[in-house]
Amino acid sequence: MNKLFEDASYVIEQIESKGFKAYFVGGCVRDYCLNRPIKDIDIASSAKPEEIQSIFPKTIPVGIEHGTVIVRYNQVSYEVTTFRKEDKYEDFRRPSKVWFVTKLEEDLSRRDFTFNAMAMDKNFQLIDPFNGRDDLKKLQIRTVGKPDHRFSEDPLRIMRAFRFMSVYGMNIEEETKFALKKNAPLLKRISTERITVEFKKLLEGEQTGKALQLMRNCGVFPFMPYPIEEICEGSLLSFDWSSLKSEEQRWAAVIVLTKVDDERDFLKLWKLPNKVIQSVLNILSSYKKTKWTKMDLYTTGLTEALSGLRLKCLLEDESFEEQASKLKQLANEIVIKSRDEIPLNGEDILKIKQKAPGVWVGQLFQELEKEIVEGKLPLSEREISDWVRRWGKE
């Protein structure tokens, strides 16, 4: 038995010993049925939050108003949520009101997709009132109840459908697809941060191209944080997304394939971290390069240069290994990897020049760095000191 399930079974046993019901629910049940790795485990119970707190010595009241308490056991957190029903979603995210119920099936009926509305008891007996297991076998995404209602409640479920399609290699059932397309404009009411989380997961999936192509066909792209209007014909499906090795490479590919004009603005509107933005921009700069100098490679860095090259080779159907080998060889010829490896620092420069600090120090270092990188000046403290003495006099 999976160690997480083993420990979580103990949590369920403790709840049951007090006369309450408890079941595994949500993603852990779905992934168990798909024989995929289990990352975390959620539990639904007839016990109310204060009753859960009275059973376990270590709990965290993360969302008592919505019935959720975290139970800590063996240094792992388990979310335990009381069976509940929900009222209308007034902010397209949270229900305006929740109330606790006694039946598991009522709790499962509020969930988004059928394969997320399954439960298991501690003996791994499946409770599946909406035929989620059949949908998993068919690799089909279908909502619980009316899809139009589910997507209008929380439009982020539209992005979740595409994410599941990409990650699990699934198809979206026709009625669900129709409602998804109809409700796509509601994505404008969802925070960028929530959309970005789902989109990043989509880009990591096994069927990224297929999911992006359907997003295009369903008219979802105009309602993204950066509206996408033009796409390289046929490229979303034919592009080998699985060959991309990092988040930054995937974002760079999206920009190229969707013909984004303002790359920096695109990345900022998705509210990505500045470090990620700069890395993506470096990759795109590398992608556009046709010839590399030592200084180009030193400034960009080998990792991002190779990322840009990989993207270029994938799009233009060229051999990556041969060109990467040449780039690595050029990198090996560069005697320093950063300015810190220069044997003189700022204080040494000031002593040699006998001048007050100023912007000239930065200018000198820039020129010195370039001389060393391009191989015009040996990495020798004596020769570098002589060069510094001559600097500004020639």
mmCIF file of C-alpha atoms in Angstrom:
data_model
loop_
_atom_site.group_PDB
_atom_site.id
_atom_site.type_symbol
_atom_site.label_atom_id
_atom_site.label_comp_id
_atom_site.label_asym_id
_atom_site.label_seq_id
_atom_site.Cartn_x
_atom_site.Cartn_y
_atom_site.Cartn_z
ATOM 1 C CA MET A 1 0.000 0.000 0.000
ATOM 2 C CA ASN A 2 1.164 3.539 -0.762
ATOM 3 C CA LYS A 3 2.660 5.077 2.430
ATOM 4 C CA LEU A 4 0.454 8.167 2.103
ATOM 5 C CA PHE A 5 -2.669 6.005 1.861
ATOM 6 C CA GLU A 6 -1.466 3.876 4.766
ATOM 7 C CA ASP A 7 -1.111 6.885 7.055
ATOM 8 C CA ALA A 8 -4.312 8.468 5.731
ATOM 9 C CA SER A 9 -6.155 5.216 6.461
ATOM 10 C CA TYR A 10 -5.152 5.664 10.096
ATOM 11 C CA VAL A 11 -6.684 9.171 10.004
ATOM 12 C CA ILE A 12 -9.919 7.708 8.609
ATOM 13 C CA GLU A 13 -9.920 4.944 11.238
ATOM 14 C CA GLN A 14 -9.631 7.512 14.024
ATOM 15 C CA ILE A 15 -12.562 9.488 12.612
ATOM 16 C CA GLU A 16 -14.647 6.328 12.219
ATOM 17 C CA SER A 17 -13.833 5.232 15.771
ATOM 18 C CA LYS A 18 -15.790 8.275 16.980
ATOM 19 C CA GLY A 19 -18.855 7.255 14.993
ATOM 20 C CA PHE A 20 -18.329 9.439 11.920
ATOM 21 C CA LYS A 21 -17.908 8.540 8.252
ATOM 22 C CA ALA A 22 -14.784 9.389 6.267
ATOM 23 C CA TYR A 23 -13.554 8.709 2.733
ATOM 24 C CA PHE A 24 -10.695 9.466 0.371
ATOM 25 C CA VAL A 25 -11.908 11.980 -2.230
ATOM 26 C CA GLY A 26 -10.791 14.033 -5.208
ATOM 27 C CA GLY A 27 -7.485 13.857 -7.026
ATOM 28 C CA CYS A 28 -5.992 11.031 -4.977
ATOM 29 C CA VAL A 29 -8.875 8.726 -5.966
ATOM 30 C CA ARG A 30 -8.608 9.771 -9.612
ATOM 31 C CA ASP A 31 -4.849 9.185 -9.691
ATOM 32 C CA TYR A 32 -5.198 5.876 -7.834
ATOM 33 C CA CYS A 33 -7.636 4.671 -10.525
ATOM 34 C CA LEU A 34 -5.187 5.808 -13.214
ATOM 35 C CA ASN A 35 -2.260 4.140 -11.413
ATOM 36 C CA ARG A 36 -0.450 7.483 -11.273
ATOM 37 C CA PRO A 37 1.732 8.801 -8.418
ATOM 38 C CA ILE A 38 -0.231 10.156 -5.439
ATOM 39 C CA LYS A 39 0.954 13.606 -4.366
ATOM 40 C CA ASP A 40 -1.466 14.418 -1.560
ATOM 41 C CA ILE A 41 -4.615 13.016 -0.029
ATOM 42 C CA ASP A 42 -7.897 14.735 0.778
ATOM 43 C CA ILE A 43 -10.543 13.270 3.061
ATOM 44 C CA ALA A 44 -14.265 14.056 3.253
ATOM 45 C CA SER A 45 -16.098 13.307 6.480
ATOM 46 C CA SER A 46 -19.468 13.608 8.177
ATOM 47 C CA ALA A 47 -17.598 15.055 11.190
ATOM 48 C CA LYS A 48 -17.746 18.830 11.599
ATOM 49 C CA PRO A 49 -14.505 20.851 11.894
ATOM 50 C CA GLU A 50 -14.656 21.176 15.692
ATOM 51 C CA GLU A 51 -15.224 17.419 15.961
ATOM 52 C CA ILE A 52 -12.149 16.739 13.807
ATOM 53 C CA GLN A 53 -10.140 19.098 16.031
ATOM 54 C CA SER A 54 -11.249 17.190 19.115
ATOM 55 C CA ILE A 55 -10.102 13.856 17.635
ATOM 56 C CA PHE A 56 -6.560 14.819 16.590
ATOM 57 C CA PRO A 57 -3.871 16.542 18.677
ATOM 58 C CA LYS A 58 -2.334 18.392 15.717
ATOM 59 C CA THR A 59 -4.706 20.333 13.472
ATOM 60 C CA ILE A 60 -4.612 23.592 11.517
ATOM 61 C CA PRO A 61 -7.912 25.486 11.007
ATOM 62 C CA VAL A 62 -7.269 26.584 7.415
ATOM 63 C CA GLY A 63 -10.897 26.998 6.330
ATOM 64 C CA ILE A 64 -13.274 26.195 9.152
ATOM 65 C CA GLU A 65 -15.996 28.413 7.666
ATOM 66 C CA HIS A 66 -15.967 26.095 4.638
ATOM 67 C CA GLY A 67 -15.561 22.957 6.731
ATOM 68 C CA THR A 68 -11.844 22.312 6.185
ATOM 69 C CA VAL A 69 -9.262 21.390 8.820
ATOM 70 C CA ILE A 70 -5.730 20.145 8.177
ATOM 71 C CA VAL A 71 -4.787 17.097 10.225
ATOM 72 C CA ARG A 72 -1.065 16.597 10.785
ATOM 73 C CA TYR A 73 0.029 12.971 11.115
ATOM 74 C CA ASN A 74 3.536 11.529 10.649
ATOM 75 C CA GLN A 75 4.730 14.948 9.414
ATOM 76 C CA VAL A 76 2.201 14.938 6.559
ATOM 77 C CA SER A 77 -0.825 17.219 6.145
ATOM 78 C CA TYR A 78 -4.230 15.780 5.298
ATOM 79 C CA GLU A 79 -7.117 18.089 4.423
ATOM 80 C CA VAL A 80 -10.297 16.874 6.092
ATOM 81 C CA THR A 81 -13.465 18.602 4.897
ATOM 82 C CA THR A 82 -16.986 18.118 6.188
ATOM 83 C CA PHE A 83 -19.581 16.855 3.694
ATOM 84 C CA ARG A 84 -21.135 20.035 2.336
ATOM 85 C CA LYS A 85 -23.380 21.645 -0.249
ATOM 86 C CA GLU A 86 -22.820 25.046 -1.810
ATOM 87 C CA ASP A 87 -24.944 28.031 -2.795
ATOM 88 C CA LYS A 88 -24.337 30.265 -5.836
ATOM 89 C CA TYR A 89 -20.798 31.439 -6.658
ATOM 90 C CA GLU A 90 -21.181 35.215 -6.451
ATOM 91 C CA ASP A 91 -17.504 35.997 -7.143
ATOM 92 C CA PHE A 92 -16.909 33.175 -9.670
ATOM 93 C CA ARG A 93 -14.648 31.487 -7.142
ATOM 94 C CA ARG A 94 -16.213 30.850 -3.756
ATOM 95 C CA PRO A 95 -19.790 29.920 -2.916
ATOM 96 C CA SER A 96 -21.735 32.653 -1.155
ATOM 97 C CA LYS A 97 -22.869 30.079 1.385
ATOM 98 C CA VAL A 98 -22.022 26.507 2.360
ATOM 99 C CA TRP A 99 -23.932 24.169 4.610
ATOM 100 C CA PHE A 100 -22.960 20.832 6.035
ATOM 101 C CA VAL A 101 -24.777 17.669 4.973
ATOM 102 C CA THR A 102 -24.738 14.068 6.150
ATOM 103 C CA LYS A 103 -24.525 12.180 2.851
ATOM 104 C CA LEU A 104 -21.335 11.657 0.855
ATOM 105 C CA GLU A 105 -23.208 11.697 -2.478
ATOM 106 C CA GLU A 106 -24.460 15.230 -1.793
ATOM 107 C CA ASP A 107 -20.892 16.360 -1.221
ATOM 108 C CA LEU A 108 -19.642 14.682 -4.407
ATOM 109 C CA SER A 109 -22.418 16.296 -6.458
ATOM 110 C CA ARG A 110 -20.871 19.780 -6.056
ATOM 111 C CA ARG A 111 -17.555 18.831 -7.697
ATOM 112 C CA ASP A 112 -16.386 19.823 -11.172
ATOM 113 C CA PHE A 113 -15.749 16.675 -13.239
ATOM 114 C CA THR A 114 -17.002 13.119 -12.825
ATOM 115 C CA PHE A 115 -13.529 11.666 -12.232
ATOM 116 C CA ASN A 116 -13.038 14.162 -9.398
ATOM 117 C CA ALA A 117 -16.396 13.186 -7.872
ATOM 118 C CA MET A 118 -15.343 9.689 -6.829
ATOM 119 C CA ALA A 119 -14.572 8.521 -3.297
ATOM 120 C CA MET A 120 -12.966 5.459 -1.697
ATOM 121 C CA ASP A 121 -13.280 3.982 1.743
ATOM 122 C CA LYS A 122 -10.203 2.881 3.671
ATOM 123 C CA ASN A 123 -10.484 -0.575 2.068
ATOM 124 C CA PHE A 124 -10.249 1.003 -1.406
ATOM 125 C CA GLN A 125 -13.885 0.299 -2.267
ATOM 126 C CA LEU A 126 -14.925 2.865 -4.883
ATOM 127 C CA ILE A 127 -18.005 5.069 -4.493
ATOM 128 C CA ASP A 128 -18.772 6.443 -7.945
ATOM 129 C CA PRO A 129 -22.275 7.955 -8.269
ATOM 130 C CA PHE A 130 -21.477 9.876 -11.488
ATOM 131 C CA ASN A 131 -19.621 7.137 -13.405
ATOM 132 C CA GLY A 132 -16.264 8.854 -13.199
ATOM 133 C CA ARG A 133 -14.439 5.523 -13.501
ATOM 134 C CA ASP A 134 -16.116 4.881 -16.867
ATOM 135 C CA ASP A 135 -15.102 8.351 -18.041
ATOM 136 C CA LEU A 136 -11.503 7.627 -17.022
ATOM 137 C CA LYS A 137 -11.576 4.420 -19.060
ATOM 138 C CA LYS A 138 -12.932 6.381 -22.026
ATOM 139 C CA LEU A 139 -10.352 9.136 -21.379
ATOM 140 C CA GLN A 140 -13.291 11.527 -21.310
ATOM 141 C CA ILE A 141 -13.742 14.805 -19.436
ATOM 142 C CA ARG A 142 -17.367 15.314 -18.390
ATOM 143 C CA THR A 143 -18.846 17.641 -15.783
ATOM 144 C CA VAL A 144 -20.946 16.601 -12.822
ATOM 145 C CA GLY A 145 -24.466 17.730 -13.683
ATOM 146 C CA LYS A 146 -25.123 20.438 -16.270
ATOM 147 C CA PRO A 147 -21.831 21.693 -17.764
ATOM 148 C CA ASP A 148 -23.196 25.198 -18.357
ATOM 149 C CA HIS A 149 -23.956 25.492 -14.644
ATOM 150 C CA ARG A 150 -20.567 24.115 -13.604
ATOM 151 C CA PHE A 151 -18.565 26.525 -15.801
ATOM 152 C CA SER A 152 -20.658 29.585 -14.934
ATOM 153 C CA GLU A 153 -20.181 28.800 -11.215
ATOM 154 C CA ASP A 154 -16.404 28.926 -11.511
ATOM 155 C CA PRO A 155 -15.031 29.660 -15.010
ATOM 156 C CA LEU A 156 -11.572 28.485 -13.933
ATOM 157 C CA ARG A 157 -12.990 24.995 -14.507
ATOM 158 C CA ILE A 158 -12.631 25.787 -18.224
ATOM 159 C CA MET A 159 -8.855 25.990 -17.772
ATOM 160 C CA ARG A 160 -8.906 22.905 -15.563
ATOM 161 C CA ALA A 161 -10.625 20.958 -18.352
ATOM 162 C CA PHE A 162 -7.848 21.872 -20.788
ATOM 163 C CA ARG A 163 -5.235 21.106 -18.146
ATOM 164 C CA PHE A 164 -6.652 17.622 -17.534
ATOM 165 C CA MET A 165 -6.831 17.095 -21.290
ATOM 166 C CA SER A 166 -3.115 17.876 -21.590
ATOM 167 C CA VAL A 167 -1.872 16.064 -18.483
ATOM 168 C CA TYR A 168 -3.953 12.894 -18.867
ATOM 169 C CA GLY A 169 -4.250 12.769 -22.660
ATOM 170 C CA MET A 170 -8.046 12.978 -22.487
ATOM 171 C CA ASN A 171 -10.828 14.305 -24.719
ATOM 172 C CA ILE A 172 -13.631 16.653 -23.702
ATOM 173 C CA GLU A 173 -17.167 15.282 -24.028
ATOM 174 C CA GLU A 174 -19.265 17.178 -26.614
ATOM 175 C CA GLU A 175 -21.867 18.754 -24.305
ATOM 176 C CA THR A 176 -19.095 19.790 -21.926
ATOM 177 C CA LYS A 177 -17.118 21.237 -24.843
ATOM 178 C CA PHE A 178 -20.125 23.252 -26.052
ATOM 179 C CA ALA A 179 -20.670 24.772 -22.591
ATOM 180 C CA LEU A 180 -16.963 25.450 -22.235
ATOM 181 C CA LYS A 181 -16.964 27.430 -25.486
ATOM 182 C CA LYS A 182 -20.117 29.324 -24.487
ATOM 183 C CA ASN A 183 -18.704 30.356 -21.102
ATOM 184 C CA ALA A 184 -15.154 31.192 -22.261
ATOM 185 C CA PRO A 185 -15.722 34.996 -21.978
ATOM 186 C CA LEU A 186 -16.216 34.527 -18.219
ATOM 187 C CA LEU A 187 -12.484 33.813 -17.922
ATOM 188 C CA LYS A 188 -12.049 37.592 -17.961
ATOM 189 C CA ARG A 189 -13.604 37.572 -14.475
ATOM 190 C CA ILE A 190 -10.942 35.204 -13.098
ATOM 191 C CA SER A 191 -7.689 36.444 -11.560
ATOM 192 C CA THR A 192 -4.593 36.157 -13.723
ATOM 193 C CA GLU A 193 -2.774 34.239 -11.003
ATOM 194 C CA ARG A 194 -5.356 31.424 -10.995
ATOM 195 C CA ILE A 195 -5.353 31.146 -14.795
ATOM 196 C CA THR A 196 -1.547 31.116 -14.897
ATOM 197 C CA VAL A 197 -1.338 28.229 -12.408
ATOM 198 C CA GLU A 198 -3.583 26.078 -14.617
ATOM 199 C CA PHE A 199 -1.886 27.126 -17.859
ATOM 200 C CA LYS A 200 1.575 26.263 -16.516
ATOM 201 C CA LYS A 201 0.347 22.775 -15.608
ATOM 202 C CA LEU A 202 -1.185 22.446 -19.071
ATOM 203 C CA LEU A 203 2.187 23.248 -20.663
ATOM 204 C CA GLU A 204 3.782 20.408 -18.675
ATOM 205 C CA GLY A 205 1.305 17.797 -19.927
ATOM 206 C CA GLU A 206 1.623 14.874 -22.312
ATOM 207 C CA GLN A 207 -0.805 16.379 -24.854
ATOM 208 C CA THR A 208 0.053 20.083 -24.683
ATOM 209 C CA GLY A 209 -0.388 20.679 -28.408
ATOM 210 C CA LYS A 210 -3.753 18.939 -28.516
ATOM 211 C CA ALA A 211 -5.058 20.992 -25.571
ATOM 212 C CA LEU A 212 -3.798 24.288 -27.011
ATOM 213 C CA GLN A 213 -5.318 23.489 -30.394
ATOM 214 C CA LEU A 214 -8.721 22.885 -28.778
ATOM 215 C CA MET A 215 -8.371 26.109 -26.781
ATOM 216 C CA ARG A 216 -7.929 27.863 -30.098
ATOM 217 C CA ASN A 217 -10.867 26.082 -31.721
ATOM 218 C CA CYS A 218 -13.125 26.870 -28.751
ATOM 219 C CA GLY A 219 -12.258 30.565 -28.888
ATOM 220 C CA VAL A 220 -10.565 30.674 -25.487
ATOM 221 C CA PHE A 221 -7.328 32.474 -26.447
ATOM 222 C CA PRO A 222 -8.882 35.972 -26.715
ATOM 223 C CA PHE A 223 -9.814 35.749 -23.023
ATOM 224 C CA MET A 224 -6.334 34.919 -21.727
ATOM 225 C CA PRO A 225 -4.335 37.482 -19.666
ATOM 226 C CA TYR A 226 -2.630 38.450 -22.947
ATOM 227 C CA PRO A 227 -5.226 37.981 -25.716
ATOM 228 C CA ILE A 228 -3.805 35.756 -28.463
ATOM 229 C CA GLU A 229 -5.099 36.507 -31.944
ATOM 230 C CA GLU A 230 -2.677 34.860 -34.373
ATOM 231 C CA ILE A 231 -1.156 31.371 -34.349
ATOM 232 C CA CYS A 232 1.307 29.615 -36.655
ATOM 233 C CA GLU A 233 -0.948 27.380 -38.752
ATOM 234 C CA GLY A 234 -0.862 23.743 -37.633
ATOM 235 C CA SER A 235 2.109 24.335 -35.349
ATOM 236 C CA LEU A 236 0.380 23.750 -32.007
ATOM 237 C CA LEU A 237 -0.313 20.113 -32.878
ATOM 238 C CA SER A 238 2.853 19.314 -34.821
ATOM 239 C CA PHE A 239 5.308 20.929 -32.399
ATOM 240 C CA ASP A 240 7.205 18.475 -30.159
ATOM 241 C CA TRP A 241 6.334 19.947 -26.746
ATOM 242 C CA SER A 242 7.765 16.935 -24.907
ATOM 243 C CA SER A 243 11.300 17.896 -25.981
ATOM 244 C CA LEU A 244 11.183 21.129 -23.990
ATOM 245 C CA LYS A 245 13.002 20.754 -20.689
ATOM 246 C CA SER A 246 11.907 23.721 -18.581
ATOM 247 C CA GLU A 247 9.072 26.115 -17.816
ATOM 248 C CA GLU A 248 11.031 28.928 -19.471
ATOM 249 C CA GLN A 249 11.436 26.963 -22.711
ATOM 250 C CA ARG A 250 7.705 26.242 -22.781
ATOM 251 C CA TRP A 251 6.766 29.904 -22.353
ATOM 252 C CA ALA A 252 9.234 30.831 -25.103
ATOM 253 C CA ALA A 253 7.607 28.266 -27.416
ATOM 254 C CA VAL A 254 4.137 29.693 -26.705
ATOM 255 C CA ILE A 255 5.377 33.174 -27.622
ATOM 256 C CA VAL A 256 6.933 32.017 -30.901
ATOM 257 C CA LEU A 257 4.009 29.809 -31.943
ATOM 258 C CA THR A 258 1.378 32.439 -31.157
ATOM 259 C CA LYS A 259 3.326 35.217 -32.883
ATOM 260 C CA VAL A 260 3.378 37.533 -29.867
ATOM 261 C CA ASP A 261 4.646 41.026 -30.744
ATOM 262 C CA ASP A 262 5.534 42.405 -27.320
ATOM 263 C CA GLU A 263 7.290 39.533 -25.569
ATOM 264 C CA ARG A 264 7.979 41.318 -22.281
ATOM 265 C CA ASP A 265 4.432 42.652 -22.038
ATOM 266 C CA PHE A 266 3.055 39.153 -22.719
ATOM 267 C CA LEU A 267 5.071 37.650 -19.865
ATOM 268 C CA LYS A 268 4.227 40.475 -17.456
ATOM 269 C CA LEU A 269 0.510 40.193 -18.136
ATOM 270 C CA TRP A 270 0.700 36.515 -17.129
ATOM 271 C CA LYS A 271 2.276 37.820 -13.885
ATOM 272 C CA LEU A 272 5.296 35.553 -14.074
ATOM 273 C CA PRO A 273 8.246 36.115 -11.690
ATOM 274 C CA ASN A 274 10.870 38.564 -12.969
ATOM 275 C CA LYS A 275 13.513 35.830 -12.951
ATOM 276 C CA VAL A 276 11.369 33.654 -15.232
ATOM 277 C CA ILE A 277 10.591 36.619 -17.500
ATOM 278 C CA GLN A 278 14.268 37.460 -17.970
ATOM 279 C CA SER A 279 15.161 33.834 -18.636
ATOM 280 C CA VAL A 280 12.416 33.528 -21.287
ATOM 281 C CA LEU A 281 13.578 36.751 -22.958
ATOM 282 C CA ASN A 282 17.152 35.423 -23.035
ATOM 283 C CA ILE A 283 15.942 32.178 -24.619
ATOM 284 C CA LEU A 284 14.007 34.130 -27.252
ATOM 285 C CA SER A 285 17.053 36.274 -27.967
ATOM 286 C CA SER A 286 19.100 33.084 -28.388
ATOM 287 C CA TYR A 287 16.409 31.590 -30.617
ATOM 288 C CA LYS A 288 16.751 34.530 -33.011
ATOM 289 C CA LYS A 289 20.551 34.393 -33.211
ATOM 290 C CA THR A 290 22.206 33.079 -36.360
ATOM 291 C CA LYS A 291 25.823 33.520 -35.232
ATOM 292 C CA TRP A 292 27.401 33.458 -31.777
ATOM 293 C CA THR A 293 30.435 35.377 -30.518
ATOM 294 C CA LYS A 294 32.170 34.539 -27.256
ATOM 295 C CA MET A 295 30.798 37.736 -25.707
ATOM 296 C CA ASP A 296 27.251 36.885 -26.825
ATOM 297 C CA LEU A 297 27.510 33.465 -25.221
ATOM 298 C CA TYR A 298 29.140 34.811 -22.048
ATOM 299 C CA THR A 299 26.380 37.411 -21.613
ATOM 300 C CA THR A 300 23.510 35.022 -22.341
ATOM 301 C CA GLY A 301 24.846 31.956 -20.550
ATOM 302 C CA LEU A 302 25.211 28.493 -22.050
ATOM 303 C CA THR A 303 21.990 27.112 -20.510
ATOM 304 C CA GLU A 304 19.727 29.740 -22.059
ATOM 305 C CA ALA A 305 21.687 29.729 -25.309
ATOM 306 C CA LEU A 306 21.096 25.977 -25.606
ATOM 307 C CA SER A 307 17.420 26.476 -24.726
ATOM 308 C CA GLY A 308 17.044 28.975 -27.556
ATOM 309 C CA LEU A 309 18.894 26.656 -29.913
ATOM 310 C CA ARG A 310 16.667 23.723 -28.923
ATOM 311 C CA LEU A 311 13.563 25.780 -29.703
ATOM 312 C CA LYS A 312 14.998 26.874 -33.054
ATOM 313 C CA CYS A 313 15.917 23.312 -34.049
ATOM 314 C CA LEU A 314 12.476 21.991 -33.084
ATOM 315 C CA LEU A 315 10.688 24.648 -35.117
ATOM 316 C CA GLU A 316 12.970 24.416 -38.135
ATOM 317 C CA ASP A 317 13.461 20.630 -37.983
ATOM 318 C CA GLU A 318 17.239 20.879 -37.651
ATOM 319 C CA SER A 319 19.723 18.705 -35.754
ATOM 320 C CA PHE A 320 20.181 19.977 -32.204
ATOM 321 C CA GLU A 321 23.127 17.831 -31.099
ATOM 322 C CA GLU A 322 25.544 18.981 -33.793
ATOM 323 C CA GLN A 323 24.869 22.680 -33.249
ATOM 324 C CA ALA A 324 24.829 22.273 -29.467
ATOM 325 C CA SER A 325 28.259 20.644 -29.620
ATOM 326 C CA LYS A 326 29.667 23.694 -31.420
ATOM 327 C CA LEU A 327 28.081 26.028 -28.881
ATOM 328 C CA LYS A 328 29.536 24.029 -25.969
ATOM 329 C CA GLN A 329 32.958 24.081 -27.610
ATOM 330 C CA LEU A 330 32.768 27.872 -27.910
ATOM 331 C CA ALA A 331 31.746 28.085 -24.234
ATOM 332 C CA ASN A 332 34.766 25.987 -23.227
ATOM 333 C CA GLU A 333 37.046 28.512 -24.934
ATOM 334 C CA ILE A 334 35.794 31.307 -22.667
ATOM 335 C CA VAL A 335 38.264 31.489 -19.771
ATOM 336 C CA ILE A 336 35.864 33.035 -17.226
ATOM 337 C CA LYS A 337 32.235 32.288 -16.436
ATOM 338 C CA SER A 338 31.575 35.485 -14.454
ATOM 339 C CA ARG A 339 33.223 38.772 -13.464
ATOM 340 C CA ASP A 340 34.019 37.282 -10.039
ATOM 341 C CA GLU A 341 36.756 35.179 -11.654
ATOM 342 C CA ILE A 342 38.763 38.250 -12.693
ATOM 343 C CA PRO A 343 41.762 38.351 -10.287
ATOM 344 C CA LEU A 344 41.292 42.081 -9.533
ATOM 345 C CA ASN A 345 38.366 43.693 -7.711
ATOM 346 C CA GLY A 346 37.149 47.270 -7.419
ATOM 347 C CA GLU A 347 39.545 48.163 -4.594
ATOM 348 C CA ASP A 348 42.499 46.843 -6.602
ATOM 349 C CA ILE A 349 41.459 49.000 -9.561
ATOM 350 C CA LEU A 350 41.242 52.141 -7.393
ATOM 351 C CA LYS A 351 44.734 51.505 -5.953
ATOM 352 C CA ILE A 352 46.256 50.991 -9.385
ATOM 353 C CA LYS A 353 44.606 54.072 -10.938
ATOM 354 C CA GLN A 354 44.955 56.264 -7.831
ATOM 355 C CA LYS A 355 41.582 57.837 -8.612
ATOM 356 C CA ALA A 356 38.370 58.467 -6.697
ATOM 357 C CA PRO A 357 35.492 56.012 -7.268
ATOM 358 C CA GLY A 358 33.066 56.861 -10.060
ATOM 359 C CA VAL A 359 31.166 55.524 -13.048
ATOM 360 C CA TRP A 360 34.514 55.012 -14.750
ATOM 361 C CA VAL A 361 35.087 51.881 -12.607
ATOM 362 C CA GLY A 362 32.059 50.143 -14.141
ATOM 363 C CA GLN A 363 33.109 51.218 -17.631
ATOM 364 C CA LEU A 364 36.605 49.861 -17.061
ATOM 365 C CA PHE A 365 35.267 46.530 -15.816
ATOM 366 C CA GLN A 366 32.992 46.199 -18.849
ATOM 367 C CA GLU A 367 35.888 46.706 -21.241
ATOM 368 C CA LEU A 368 38.183 44.476 -19.163
ATOM 369 C CA GLU A 369 35.592 41.718 -19.099
ATOM 370 C CA LYS A 370 35.200 41.876 -22.873
ATOM 371 C CA GLU A 371 38.957 41.764 -23.476
ATOM 372 C CA ILE A 372 39.307 38.638 -21.315
ATOM 373 C CA VAL A 373 36.240 36.861 -22.713
ATOM 374 C CA GLU A 374 37.287 37.465 -26.314
ATOM 375 C CA GLY A 375 40.749 36.099 -25.553
ATOM 376 C CA LYS A 376 42.583 39.360 -26.206
ATOM 377 C CA LEU A 377 43.893 39.547 -22.633
ATOM 378 C CA PRO A 378 45.242 36.556 -20.650
ATOM 379 C CA LEU A 379 43.752 35.750 -17.238
ATOM 380 C CA SER A 380 46.929 36.894 -15.502
ATOM 381 C CA GLU A 381 46.934 39.314 -12.580
ATOM 382 C CA ARG A 382 50.136 40.970 -13.813
ATOM 383 C CA GLU A 383 48.952 41.463 -17.391
ATOM 384 C CA ILE A 384 45.517 42.606 -16.263
ATOM 385 C CA SER A 385 47.135 45.126 -13.884
ATOM 386 C CA ASP A 386 49.256 46.468 -16.766
ATOM 387 C CA TRP A 387 46.117 46.761 -18.920
ATOM 388 C CA VAL A 388 44.348 48.686 -16.123
ATOM 389 C CA ARG A 389 47.294 51.120 -15.873
ATOM 390 C CA ARG A 390 47.083 51.768 -19.620
ATOM 391 C CA TRP A 391 43.316 52.098 -19.657
ATOM 392 C CA GLY A 392 42.132 55.628 -20.431
ATOM 393 C CA LYS A 393 45.563 56.782 -21.606
ATOM 394 C CA GLU A 394 45.403 55.352 -25.125
#
